[in-house]
Short mmCIF file of C-alpha atoms in Angstrom, two decimals:
data_model
loop_
_atom_site.label_atom_id
_atom_site.label_comp_id
_atom_site.label_asym_id
_atom_site.label_seq_id
_atom_site.Cartn_x
_atom_site.Cartn_y
_atom_site.Cartn_z
CA MET A 4 91.97 63.08 130.33
CA MET A 5 88.52 64.10 129.15
CA TRP A 6 87.17 67.61 128.65
CA THR A 7 83.52 68.52 128.96
CA ILE A 8 82.71 71.07 126.28
CA THR A 9 79.54 72.72 124.99
CA LEU A 10 78.59 72.68 121.33
CA LYS A 11 76.03 75.17 120.07
CA ILE A 12 74.99 73.77 116.73
CA ALA A 13 72.94 75.62 114.09
CA ARG A 14 69.95 73.46 113.20
CA TYR A 15 67.68 73.78 110.21
CA LYS A 16 65.18 71.43 108.64
CA PRO A 17 63.19 72.43 105.55
CA GLY A 18 59.88 74.00 106.49
CA GLU A 19 60.91 74.60 110.11
CA PRO A 20 62.36 77.75 111.68
CA ALA A 21 66.13 77.73 112.15
CA ARG A 22 67.28 77.22 115.73
CA THR A 23 70.39 76.61 117.78
CA ASP A 24 70.72 73.44 119.84
CA THR A 25 73.12 73.23 122.75
CA PHE A 26 74.83 69.94 123.57
CA GLN A 27 77.38 68.97 126.15
CA VAL A 28 79.90 66.32 125.35
CA SER A 29 82.77 64.73 127.23
CA ILE A 30 85.72 64.14 124.93
CA ASP A 31 89.47 63.63 124.80
CA PRO A 32 90.98 67.00 123.69
CA GLU A 33 93.30 65.09 121.35
CA ARG A 34 90.27 64.03 119.32
CA THR A 35 88.89 66.14 116.49
CA VAL A 36 85.93 68.50 116.27
CA LEU A 37 84.33 66.03 113.86
CA ASP A 38 84.68 63.34 116.54
CA SER A 39 82.73 65.49 118.97
CA ILE A 40 79.95 66.04 116.43
CA GLU A 41 79.82 62.33 115.63
CA LYS A 42 79.65 61.60 119.35
CA ILE A 43 76.64 63.88 119.70
CA TRP A 44 75.02 62.21 116.71
CA ALA A 45 75.69 58.74 118.13
CA GLU A 46 74.74 59.43 121.74
CA GLN A 47 72.37 62.38 121.83
CA ASP A 48 70.63 63.30 118.58
CA ARG A 49 70.37 60.99 115.59
CA SER A 50 68.60 63.68 113.58
CA LEU A 51 71.75 65.83 113.43
CA VAL A 52 72.79 66.06 109.78
CA PHE A 53 76.41 66.65 108.78
CA ARG A 54 78.57 65.48 105.90
CA HIS A 55 81.89 63.69 106.15
CA ALA A 56 83.85 61.01 104.36
CA CYS A 57 87.60 60.65 104.46
CA HIS A 58 88.46 61.97 107.95
CA HIS A 59 91.88 63.16 106.71
CA ALA A 60 91.38 66.40 104.81
CA SER A 61 91.40 64.97 101.34
CA CYS A 62 87.70 64.98 100.45
CA GLY A 63 86.74 68.44 101.73
CA SER A 64 83.19 67.36 102.44
CA CYS A 65 82.99 68.11 106.18
CA ALA A 66 83.90 71.84 105.96
CA MET A 67 81.95 74.02 108.41
CA VAL A 68 82.25 77.23 110.42
CA VAL A 69 83.45 76.80 114.00
CA ASN A 70 83.61 79.85 116.27
CA GLY A 71 83.30 82.12 113.26
CA VAL A 72 86.05 80.58 111.15
CA GLU A 73 85.89 77.95 108.40
CA ILE A 74 87.66 74.73 109.33
CA LEU A 75 87.85 71.10 108.30
CA PRO A 76 86.59 69.53 111.56
CA CYS A 77 88.10 66.18 110.61
CA ILE A 78 91.64 67.46 111.22
CA LYS A 79 91.01 70.22 113.77
CA LEU A 80 91.76 69.01 117.29
CA ILE A 81 89.47 69.96 120.17
CA LYS A 82 92.45 71.30 122.15
CA ASP A 83 93.28 73.69 119.30
CA VAL A 84 89.86 75.37 119.21
CA THR A 85 88.71 75.48 122.83
CA LYS A 86 89.63 74.87 126.46
CA PRO A 87 88.17 72.66 129.22
CA GLY A 88 84.56 73.76 129.75
CA GLY A 89 84.71 75.85 126.56
CA THR A 90 82.04 76.37 123.93
CA LEU A 91 82.13 75.71 120.21
CA ILE A 92 79.63 77.56 118.00
CA ILE A 93 79.10 75.36 114.98
CA GLU A 94 77.47 76.59 111.79
CA PRO A 95 77.22 75.39 108.20
CA LEU A 96 79.40 77.15 105.59
CA HIS A 97 78.31 80.71 104.81
CA ASN A 98 77.22 81.79 101.33
CA PHE A 99 75.70 78.42 100.42
CA PRO A 100 72.05 77.37 100.64
CA VAL A 101 71.57 75.15 103.69
CA ILE A 102 70.01 71.78 102.97
CA SER A 103 69.81 70.53 106.54
CA ASP A 104 71.69 71.43 109.74
CA LEU A 105 75.38 71.53 108.79
CA VAL A 106 75.00 70.32 105.22
CA VAL A 107 74.98 72.90 102.45
CA ASP A 108 74.20 72.70 98.75
CA MET A 109 77.63 72.92 97.08
CA GLY A 110 76.02 73.98 93.79
CA PRO A 111 77.30 77.59 93.96
CA PHE A 112 80.87 76.23 94.17
CA PHE A 113 80.64 73.76 91.31
CA GLU A 114 78.67 76.16 89.10
CA ARG A 115 81.51 78.66 89.39
CA MET A 116 84.12 76.01 88.59
CA GLN A 117 82.06 75.01 85.57
CA ILE A 118 82.16 78.58 84.21
CA VAL A 119 85.96 78.41 83.89
CA LYS A 120 85.65 74.83 82.63
CA MET A 121 87.66 73.31 85.41
CA PRO A 122 86.29 69.82 85.72
CA ILE A 123 85.90 68.62 89.26
CA VAL A 124 86.32 64.99 88.38
CA GLY A 125 88.80 64.08 85.73
CA PRO A 126 91.05 61.18 84.84
CA ALA A 127 94.60 61.33 86.12
CA ASP A 128 95.95 60.46 82.66
CA PRO A 129 94.93 62.25 79.47
CA LEU A 130 92.15 60.73 77.43
CA PRO A 131 93.01 59.85 73.81
CA ASN A 132 91.47 63.09 72.53
CA GLN A 133 93.16 65.32 75.10
CA GLU A 134 96.40 67.20 74.76
CA PRO A 135 99.02 65.83 77.16
CA ASN A 136 99.40 69.19 78.89
CA GLU A 137 95.71 69.73 79.45
CA TYR A 138 94.82 70.03 83.09
CA ASN A 139 92.31 67.55 84.35
CA ARG A 140 91.92 68.85 87.83
CA PHE A 141 92.58 71.94 89.82
CA ASP A 142 95.84 71.14 91.61
CA ASP A 143 95.60 70.84 95.38
CA CYS A 144 92.01 72.11 95.61
CA ILE A 145 89.84 69.68 97.55
CA GLU A 146 86.61 71.49 96.60
CA CYS A 147 85.63 72.10 100.23
CA GLY A 148 84.06 75.53 99.55
CA MET A 149 85.71 77.17 102.57
CA CYS A 150 87.16 79.98 100.43
CA LEU A 151 83.71 80.94 99.14
CA SER A 152 82.32 80.84 102.67
CA ALA A 153 85.07 83.09 104.08
CA CYS A 154 85.04 85.70 101.30
CA PRO A 155 83.35 88.97 102.40
CA VAL A 156 82.49 89.85 98.80
CA VAL A 157 80.73 86.53 98.09
CA ALA A 158 78.67 87.30 101.23
CA THR A 159 76.87 90.06 99.32
CA ASP A 160 77.59 89.48 95.64
CA SER A 161 76.34 86.08 94.51
CA LYS A 162 77.56 86.90 90.98
CA TYR A 163 81.18 87.22 92.08
CA LEU A 164 83.16 84.36 90.53
CA GLY A 165 85.00 83.92 93.81
CA PRO A 166 88.38 82.60 94.94
CA ALA A 167 88.38 78.96 93.80
CA ALA A 168 87.22 79.54 90.22
CA LEU A 169 89.54 82.54 89.75
CA ALA A 170 92.49 80.54 91.07
CA ALA A 171 91.48 77.71 88.72
CA ALA A 172 91.40 80.21 85.83
CA TYR A 173 94.93 81.27 86.73
CA GLN A 174 96.05 77.67 86.71
CA ILE A 175 94.47 77.06 83.30
CA LEU A 176 96.19 80.16 81.87
CA SER A 177 99.49 79.11 83.39
CA SER A 178 99.35 75.62 81.94
CA GLY A 179 101.09 74.60 78.73
CA ASP A 180 98.78 76.17 76.16
CA GLY A 181 95.75 76.85 78.27
CA ASN A 182 93.25 79.53 77.42
CA LEU A 183 89.75 80.35 78.52
CA SER A 184 86.54 80.36 76.52
CA ALA A 185 84.92 83.71 75.68
CA GLN A 186 82.29 83.07 78.34
CA ALA A 187 84.96 82.26 80.91
CA TRP A 188 86.93 85.41 80.00
CA GLU A 189 83.84 87.49 80.50
CA ALA A 190 83.31 86.01 83.95
CA VAL A 191 86.99 86.22 84.95
CA ASP A 192 87.73 89.72 83.63
CA GLY A 193 84.25 91.26 83.99
CA GLU A 194 82.78 93.42 86.78
CA HIS A 195 82.17 90.36 88.93
CA GLY A 196 85.45 88.68 88.16
CA LEU A 197 88.94 89.12 89.54
CA TRP A 198 88.56 92.91 89.95
CA ARG A 199 85.83 92.44 92.54
CA CYS A 200 88.35 90.97 95.02
CA HIS A 201 89.19 93.45 97.79
CA VAL A 202 92.31 91.72 99.05
CA ALA A 203 91.02 90.50 102.43
CA PHE A 204 93.05 87.31 101.80
CA GLU A 205 90.54 85.42 103.94
CA CYS A 206 90.25 82.68 101.28
CA SER A 207 93.96 81.97 101.54
CA ALA A 208 93.80 82.17 105.35
CA VAL A 209 91.18 79.41 105.59
CA CYS A 210 92.23 77.22 102.64
CA PRO A 211 93.18 73.83 104.11
CA SER A 212 95.12 72.79 101.05
CA ASN A 213 97.56 75.62 100.33
CA VAL A 214 95.88 76.61 97.08
CA ASP A 215 96.36 80.29 98.05
CA PRO A 216 93.46 81.56 95.92
CA ALA A 217 94.10 85.22 96.82
CA GLY A 218 97.73 84.96 95.74
CA LYS A 219 96.59 83.47 92.42
CA ILE A 220 93.96 86.20 91.95
CA MET A 221 96.70 88.80 92.44
CA ALA A 222 98.98 86.98 89.98
CA LEU A 223 96.11 86.94 87.48
CA ARG A 224 95.49 90.63 88.09
CA ARG A 225 99.13 91.44 87.49
CA ARG A 226 99.06 89.45 84.29
CA MET A 227 95.91 91.20 83.05
CA THR A 228 97.28 94.63 83.95
CA VAL A 229 100.58 94.01 82.18
CA GLU A 230 98.74 92.70 79.10
CA ARG A 231 96.42 95.70 79.06
CA ILE A 232 99.31 98.15 79.32
CA ARG A 233 101.17 96.31 76.56
CA HIS A 234 98.00 96.40 74.47
CA LEU A 235 97.59 100.14 75.05
CA LEU A 236 101.22 100.69 74.02
CA GLY A 237 100.68 98.55 70.94
CA LEU A 238 103.17 95.91 72.04
CA GLY A 239 100.73 93.01 71.61
CA SER A 240 100.30 90.06 73.91
CA SER A 241 103.13 89.21 76.28
CA LYS A 242 102.55 85.51 75.64
CA LYS A 243 102.84 84.60 72.00
CA LYS A 244 101.13 81.29 72.60
CA ARG A 245 97.96 83.10 73.58
CA GLU A 246 97.65 84.72 70.16
CA LYS A 247 96.75 81.49 68.50
CA MET B 4 69.26 62.39 125.60
CA PRO B 5 67.64 65.57 124.22
CA PRO B 6 69.63 68.77 123.72
CA VAL B 7 70.40 70.75 126.87
CA ASP B 8 68.84 73.84 125.42
CA SER B 9 67.07 74.78 122.23
CA THR B 10 66.45 78.36 121.12
CA SER B 11 64.42 79.42 118.12
CA GLU B 12 65.54 82.34 116.00
CA SER B 13 63.14 84.51 114.12
CA LYS B 14 65.48 84.94 111.17
CA ALA B 15 65.38 82.37 108.46
CA TYR B 16 68.57 80.52 107.76
CA PRO B 17 70.23 81.33 104.44
CA GLY B 18 68.81 79.17 101.73
CA GLN B 19 65.83 78.15 103.82
CA SER B 20 63.41 78.49 100.95
CA GLY B 21 65.79 76.96 98.44
CA ARG B 22 66.93 80.40 97.29
CA LEU B 23 70.50 81.60 97.33
CA PRO B 24 71.61 82.90 100.74
CA ARG B 25 70.57 86.48 101.31
CA ARG B 26 73.05 89.34 101.21
CA GLN B 27 74.95 89.56 104.47
CA VAL B 28 76.31 93.10 104.44
CA TRP B 29 77.31 92.82 108.10
CA ARG B 30 79.99 90.35 107.05
CA TRP B 31 81.91 93.21 105.38
CA PHE B 32 82.57 94.40 108.90
CA ALA B 33 83.01 91.08 110.74
CA PHE B 34 86.73 91.10 111.40
CA ALA B 35 87.01 89.82 114.99
CA LYS B 36 87.78 86.17 114.23
CA ARG B 37 89.40 86.85 110.89
CA SER B 38 92.95 87.22 109.60
CA LEU B 39 94.89 90.50 109.37
CA GLY B 40 94.03 90.80 105.67
CA THR B 41 90.36 91.10 106.59
CA TRP B 42 91.23 93.75 109.18
CA GLY B 43 92.81 95.71 106.33
CA PHE B 44 89.72 95.20 104.16
CA VAL B 45 87.38 96.39 106.95
CA LEU B 46 89.62 99.38 107.68
CA ASN B 47 89.61 100.41 104.02
CA ARG B 48 85.86 100.03 103.67
CA VAL B 49 84.91 101.87 106.88
CA ALA B 50 87.47 104.65 106.35
CA GLY B 51 86.60 104.93 102.66
CA LEU B 52 82.87 105.34 103.28
CA GLY B 53 83.59 107.76 106.12
CA LEU B 54 85.88 109.83 103.90
CA VAL B 55 83.23 110.06 101.16
CA VAL B 56 80.78 111.45 103.72
CA TYR B 57 83.45 113.84 105.03
CA LEU B 58 84.29 115.04 101.50
CA MET B 59 80.64 116.00 100.95
CA LEU B 60 80.48 117.80 104.32
CA HIS B 61 83.76 119.57 103.59
CA LEU B 62 82.48 120.88 100.25
CA VAL B 63 79.23 122.04 101.83
CA VAL B 64 81.08 123.85 104.64
CA LEU B 65 83.28 125.63 102.08
CA SER B 66 80.13 127.27 100.69
CA LEU B 67 80.29 129.45 103.82
CA LEU B 68 83.11 131.29 102.03
CA THR B 69 80.54 132.79 99.67
CA ARG B 70 78.81 134.44 102.63
CA GLY B 71 81.72 136.71 103.37
CA PRO B 72 84.12 136.98 106.31
CA ASP B 73 81.55 136.83 109.10
CA GLY B 74 80.07 133.46 108.20
CA TYR B 75 83.36 131.75 107.48
CA ASN B 76 85.40 133.19 110.34
CA ALA B 77 82.68 132.13 112.79
CA PHE B 78 83.15 128.58 111.51
CA VAL B 79 86.94 128.87 111.86
CA ALA B 80 86.45 129.90 115.50
CA LEU B 81 84.09 126.97 116.08
CA ALA B 82 86.59 124.56 114.51
CA HIS B 83 89.08 125.36 117.29
CA ASN B 84 86.76 123.72 119.80
CA PRO B 85 88.50 120.64 121.35
CA ILE B 86 85.71 118.35 120.15
CA PHE B 87 86.33 119.51 116.58
CA LEU B 88 90.06 118.95 117.07
CA LEU B 89 89.36 115.41 118.27
CA LEU B 90 87.21 114.83 115.19
CA ASP B 91 90.13 116.16 113.12
CA VAL B 92 92.35 113.46 114.63
CA VAL B 93 89.71 110.82 113.77
CA LEU B 94 89.63 112.20 110.23
CA ILE B 95 93.42 112.10 109.95
CA ALA B 96 93.40 108.52 111.29
CA GLY B 97 90.95 107.60 108.52
CA ILE B 98 93.08 109.31 105.87
CA ILE B 99 96.31 107.68 107.06
CA GLY B 100 94.69 104.23 107.44
CA HIS B 101 92.96 104.35 104.06
CA GLY B 102 95.98 105.88 102.34
CA LEU B 103 98.63 103.50 103.63
CA ASN B 104 96.47 100.40 103.32
CA GLY B 105 95.33 101.61 99.90
CA LEU B 106 98.98 101.73 98.86
CA ARG B 107 99.37 98.15 100.10
CA VAL B 108 96.29 97.03 98.18
CA ALA B 109 97.54 98.73 95.01
CA LEU B 110 100.94 97.05 95.34
CA ILE B 111 99.51 93.59 96.04
CA GLY B 112 96.95 94.00 93.27
CA SER B 113 99.78 94.71 90.86
CA GLY B 114 101.40 91.46 91.93
CA ILE B 115 104.08 93.21 94.01
CA LEU B 116 105.04 91.87 97.46
CA VAL B 117 101.98 89.56 97.46
CA ARG B 118 103.67 87.09 99.77
CA TRP B 119 104.43 89.87 102.21
CA GLN B 120 100.92 91.32 102.38
CA HIS B 121 100.61 90.34 106.03
CA GLN B 122 103.95 91.82 107.08
CA MET B 123 103.31 94.89 104.96
CA LEU B 124 100.14 95.53 106.94
CA ILE B 125 102.06 95.39 110.21
CA VAL B 126 104.85 97.68 108.99
CA LEU B 127 102.41 100.19 107.49
CA GLY B 128 100.30 99.94 110.65
CA VAL B 129 103.28 100.96 112.78
CA LEU B 130 104.13 103.77 110.34
CA GLY B 131 100.49 104.90 110.43
CA VAL B 132 100.44 105.05 114.24
CA VAL B 133 103.65 107.13 114.24
CA LEU B 134 102.25 109.51 111.60
CA LEU B 135 98.97 109.78 113.50
CA ALA B 136 100.78 110.58 116.75
CA ILE B 137 102.72 113.37 115.01
CA ALA B 138 99.55 114.69 113.37
CA ALA B 139 97.60 114.58 116.67
CA PHE B 140 100.43 116.50 118.37
CA LEU B 141 100.31 119.16 115.66
CA VAL B 142 96.51 119.40 115.79
CA PHE B 143 96.39 119.96 119.56
CA ARG B 144 99.42 122.23 119.64
CA ILE B 145 97.48 124.76 117.58
CA MET C 7 93.01 87.07 73.10
CA GLU C 8 89.26 87.19 73.31
CA PRO C 9 87.37 90.38 72.43
CA ARG C 10 88.18 93.09 74.94
CA ASN C 11 85.15 95.29 74.46
CA GLN C 12 83.05 93.12 76.76
CA ARG C 13 85.67 93.10 79.50
CA ARG C 14 86.24 96.39 81.19
CA GLY C 15 86.29 95.23 84.77
CA GLY C 16 89.95 96.08 85.19
CA LEU C 17 89.65 99.73 84.21
CA GLY C 18 87.96 100.65 87.47
CA TRP C 19 90.62 98.93 89.55
CA PHE C 20 93.41 100.52 87.55
CA GLY C 21 91.82 103.97 87.81
CA GLN C 22 91.34 103.55 91.53
CA ALA C 23 94.95 102.49 92.08
CA VAL C 24 96.41 105.33 89.98
CA SER C 25 94.13 108.01 91.48
CA GLY C 26 94.86 106.61 94.94
CA VAL C 27 98.61 107.01 94.50
CA LEU C 28 98.08 110.54 93.13
CA LEU C 29 95.93 111.32 96.17
CA LEU C 30 98.72 110.33 98.55
CA ILE C 31 100.66 113.25 97.05
CA LEU C 32 97.81 115.72 96.47
CA LEU C 33 96.09 115.13 99.82
CA GLY C 34 99.44 115.32 101.59
CA LEU C 35 100.08 118.70 99.94
CA HIS C 36 96.53 119.86 100.74
CA MET C 37 96.80 118.92 104.42
CA ILE C 38 100.21 120.56 104.84
CA ALA C 39 99.40 123.71 102.89
CA HIS C 40 95.96 124.26 104.39
CA HIS C 41 96.39 123.10 107.93
CA PHE C 42 99.80 122.08 109.23
CA VAL C 43 101.81 125.13 108.13
CA VAL C 44 98.98 127.57 108.86
CA GLU C 45 98.91 129.32 112.18
CA GLY C 46 95.77 128.22 114.02
CA GLY C 47 95.35 125.24 111.66
CA LEU C 48 92.74 126.90 109.46
CA ARG C 49 93.02 129.94 107.20
CA THR C 50 90.68 132.81 107.93
CA TYR C 51 88.41 134.20 105.22
CA GLN C 52 90.85 136.76 103.89
CA ASP C 53 93.76 134.30 103.96
CA VAL C 54 91.75 131.76 101.95
CA LEU C 55 90.97 134.41 99.35
CA ASN C 56 94.59 135.54 99.11
CA TYR C 57 95.74 131.94 98.86
CA ILE C 58 93.28 130.69 96.26
CA ARG C 59 93.96 133.71 94.04
CA GLN C 60 97.42 132.33 93.25
CA PRO C 61 97.00 130.57 89.88
CA LEU C 62 99.23 127.63 90.83
CA VAL C 63 97.32 127.05 94.06
CA ALA C 64 93.94 127.23 92.34
CA THR C 65 95.13 124.80 89.65
CA VAL C 66 96.52 122.26 92.14
CA GLU C 67 93.37 122.50 94.28
CA LEU C 68 91.13 121.91 91.28
CA ILE C 69 93.23 118.95 90.13
CA PHE C 70 92.97 117.63 93.68
CA LEU C 71 89.19 118.03 93.60
CA VAL C 72 88.92 116.17 90.27
CA VAL C 73 91.11 113.29 91.48
CA VAL C 74 89.48 113.00 94.91
CA SER C 75 85.97 113.10 93.41
CA PHE C 76 86.93 110.44 90.86
CA HIS C 77 88.47 108.21 93.55
CA ALA C 78 85.53 108.69 95.95
CA MET C 79 82.86 108.00 93.35
CA LEU C 80 84.70 105.00 91.90
CA GLY C 81 85.10 103.64 95.43
CA LEU C 82 81.44 104.20 96.22
CA ARG C 83 80.53 102.45 92.96
CA ALA C 84 82.74 99.48 93.89
CA VAL C 85 81.09 99.18 97.31
CA LEU C 86 77.61 99.33 95.75
CA PHE C 87 78.58 96.80 93.06
CA ASP C 88 79.70 94.47 95.88
CA LEU C 89 76.01 94.25 96.79
CA GLY C 90 75.49 92.00 93.77
CA LEU C 91 73.19 94.37 91.90
CA ASN C 92 71.41 93.45 88.69
CA THR C 93 72.52 94.96 85.38
CA VAL C 94 69.90 97.71 85.41
CA GLN C 95 70.78 98.74 88.97
CA GLU C 96 74.48 98.73 88.07
CA LYS C 97 73.79 101.06 85.16
CA TRP C 98 71.94 103.46 87.47
CA VAL C 99 74.70 103.33 90.07
CA THR C 100 77.29 104.17 87.41
CA ARG C 101 75.14 107.06 86.14
CA GLY C 102 74.47 108.25 89.69
CA VAL C 103 78.10 108.38 90.81
CA THR C 104 79.15 109.96 87.49
CA ILE C 105 76.60 112.75 87.90
CA LEU C 106 77.46 113.22 91.59
CA GLY C 107 81.18 113.41 90.76
CA MET C 108 80.53 115.94 88.01
CA VAL C 109 78.38 118.05 90.34
CA MET C 110 81.18 118.04 92.93
CA VAL C 111 83.75 119.20 90.39
CA ALA C 112 81.39 121.80 88.88
CA TYR C 113 80.63 123.13 92.36
CA GLY C 114 84.37 123.37 93.10
CA ILE C 115 85.03 125.30 89.90
CA TRP C 116 82.09 127.62 90.62
CA LEU C 117 83.30 128.18 94.19
CA THR C 118 86.85 128.92 93.03
CA ILE C 119 85.68 131.40 90.38
CA THR C 120 83.34 133.05 92.90
CA LEU C 121 86.11 133.44 95.47
CA VAL C 122 88.72 134.62 92.98
CA SER C 123 86.35 137.27 91.59
CA GLN C 124 85.21 138.45 95.03
CA VAL C 125 86.30 141.98 95.91
#
């Protein structure tokens, strides 16, 4: 069984006005959205630019916005997002500079992760000069950027640290003896840090890897509030290890 | 095979000139395809801004009290107009929505019932509709 | 812990949450006392004067005005800060909402005194 569906794809090439191209493609509904885009690239328009690698939701590189919601097209089946004769509106991630068509510059994501010193690439085992408990990577996060794209606050405040980096900060603080640098603290606990979140939970709704950034932001908020109240009451830090 | 159709848009795509994407304020209000949490966020934002405007209007209207009984009582009579009563119900809807969802946001933000934020919205939504129905009944019974 | 003086982001959120919970009570009282238990839904001129002349009522109403102004201005500030303003703009927004809030409260106090002292 094949479905004929329409894909309206946002197109942009540097120096040219943005436009929307409409393609029709005949495809098995059990195949993925990424398959349909690859089919268009192979059969209809070789200038269509999109990024992909693993095809199984572990690299996070193909993330895009389909019918208004961030998805990983490599694991999203056609039958789950449309119907026979249906239309898919395909856009690059929001809140990132577009390089070409569906490919965005992931800089804003990695710059934020760098602020909290959460390395994107790290060895699985500790290096000789690392403490055994030191985190090398942000657990579960596949660095797809979908949380930043879905967040309504990031849409207007480019200074907001955003879901991924705040969740990473929470993980660092929750690790063995983790703490943040002064610069990271300023970013996490400042005006454009965790207090800027307005609890839309859209980051957690779209996260393909169960990181639950919003849940971690709330946990971080609770922790900061409890610490501040303890500080005001003169009880000191709730975690002795953080006084070092 | 060329594309079936190609339409040009006048607006530049975010990041077109290598800059950061422009502010997209409309996305504060784009809830249609989004999760319930975003519906709560949009509700709070719209109702909150509306209530700030109402608060200003309310304070200005109260200045009529300084003009003696005639000025103020004329306003009281006007406020019994059905259109005013309908606006009162809209106002009460805003207060109930912002108040109940605000309570949810305060709880979640304190790390309480975070996992139940979705369900909490549904329960408070039902409670809000019941409260609004009672309030609307009282407003129009007057 | 790192120095706290540079990190005050949480104060606004905390203030908003606390004032919000207070408002649930104060606004509830205000709505019931001014509208739902009043015949016709709105007090007439003379009724307002008689009502506001009770010291407890005037006090609760003024506390309500302070809390609602604080909550409204802090909320407005948060919405404006969401626009990703620069530091100078943020400073002006903070000044602007502070002044506006103070004007609202001052106006409320003036109005109360005017009404209470009216013959």
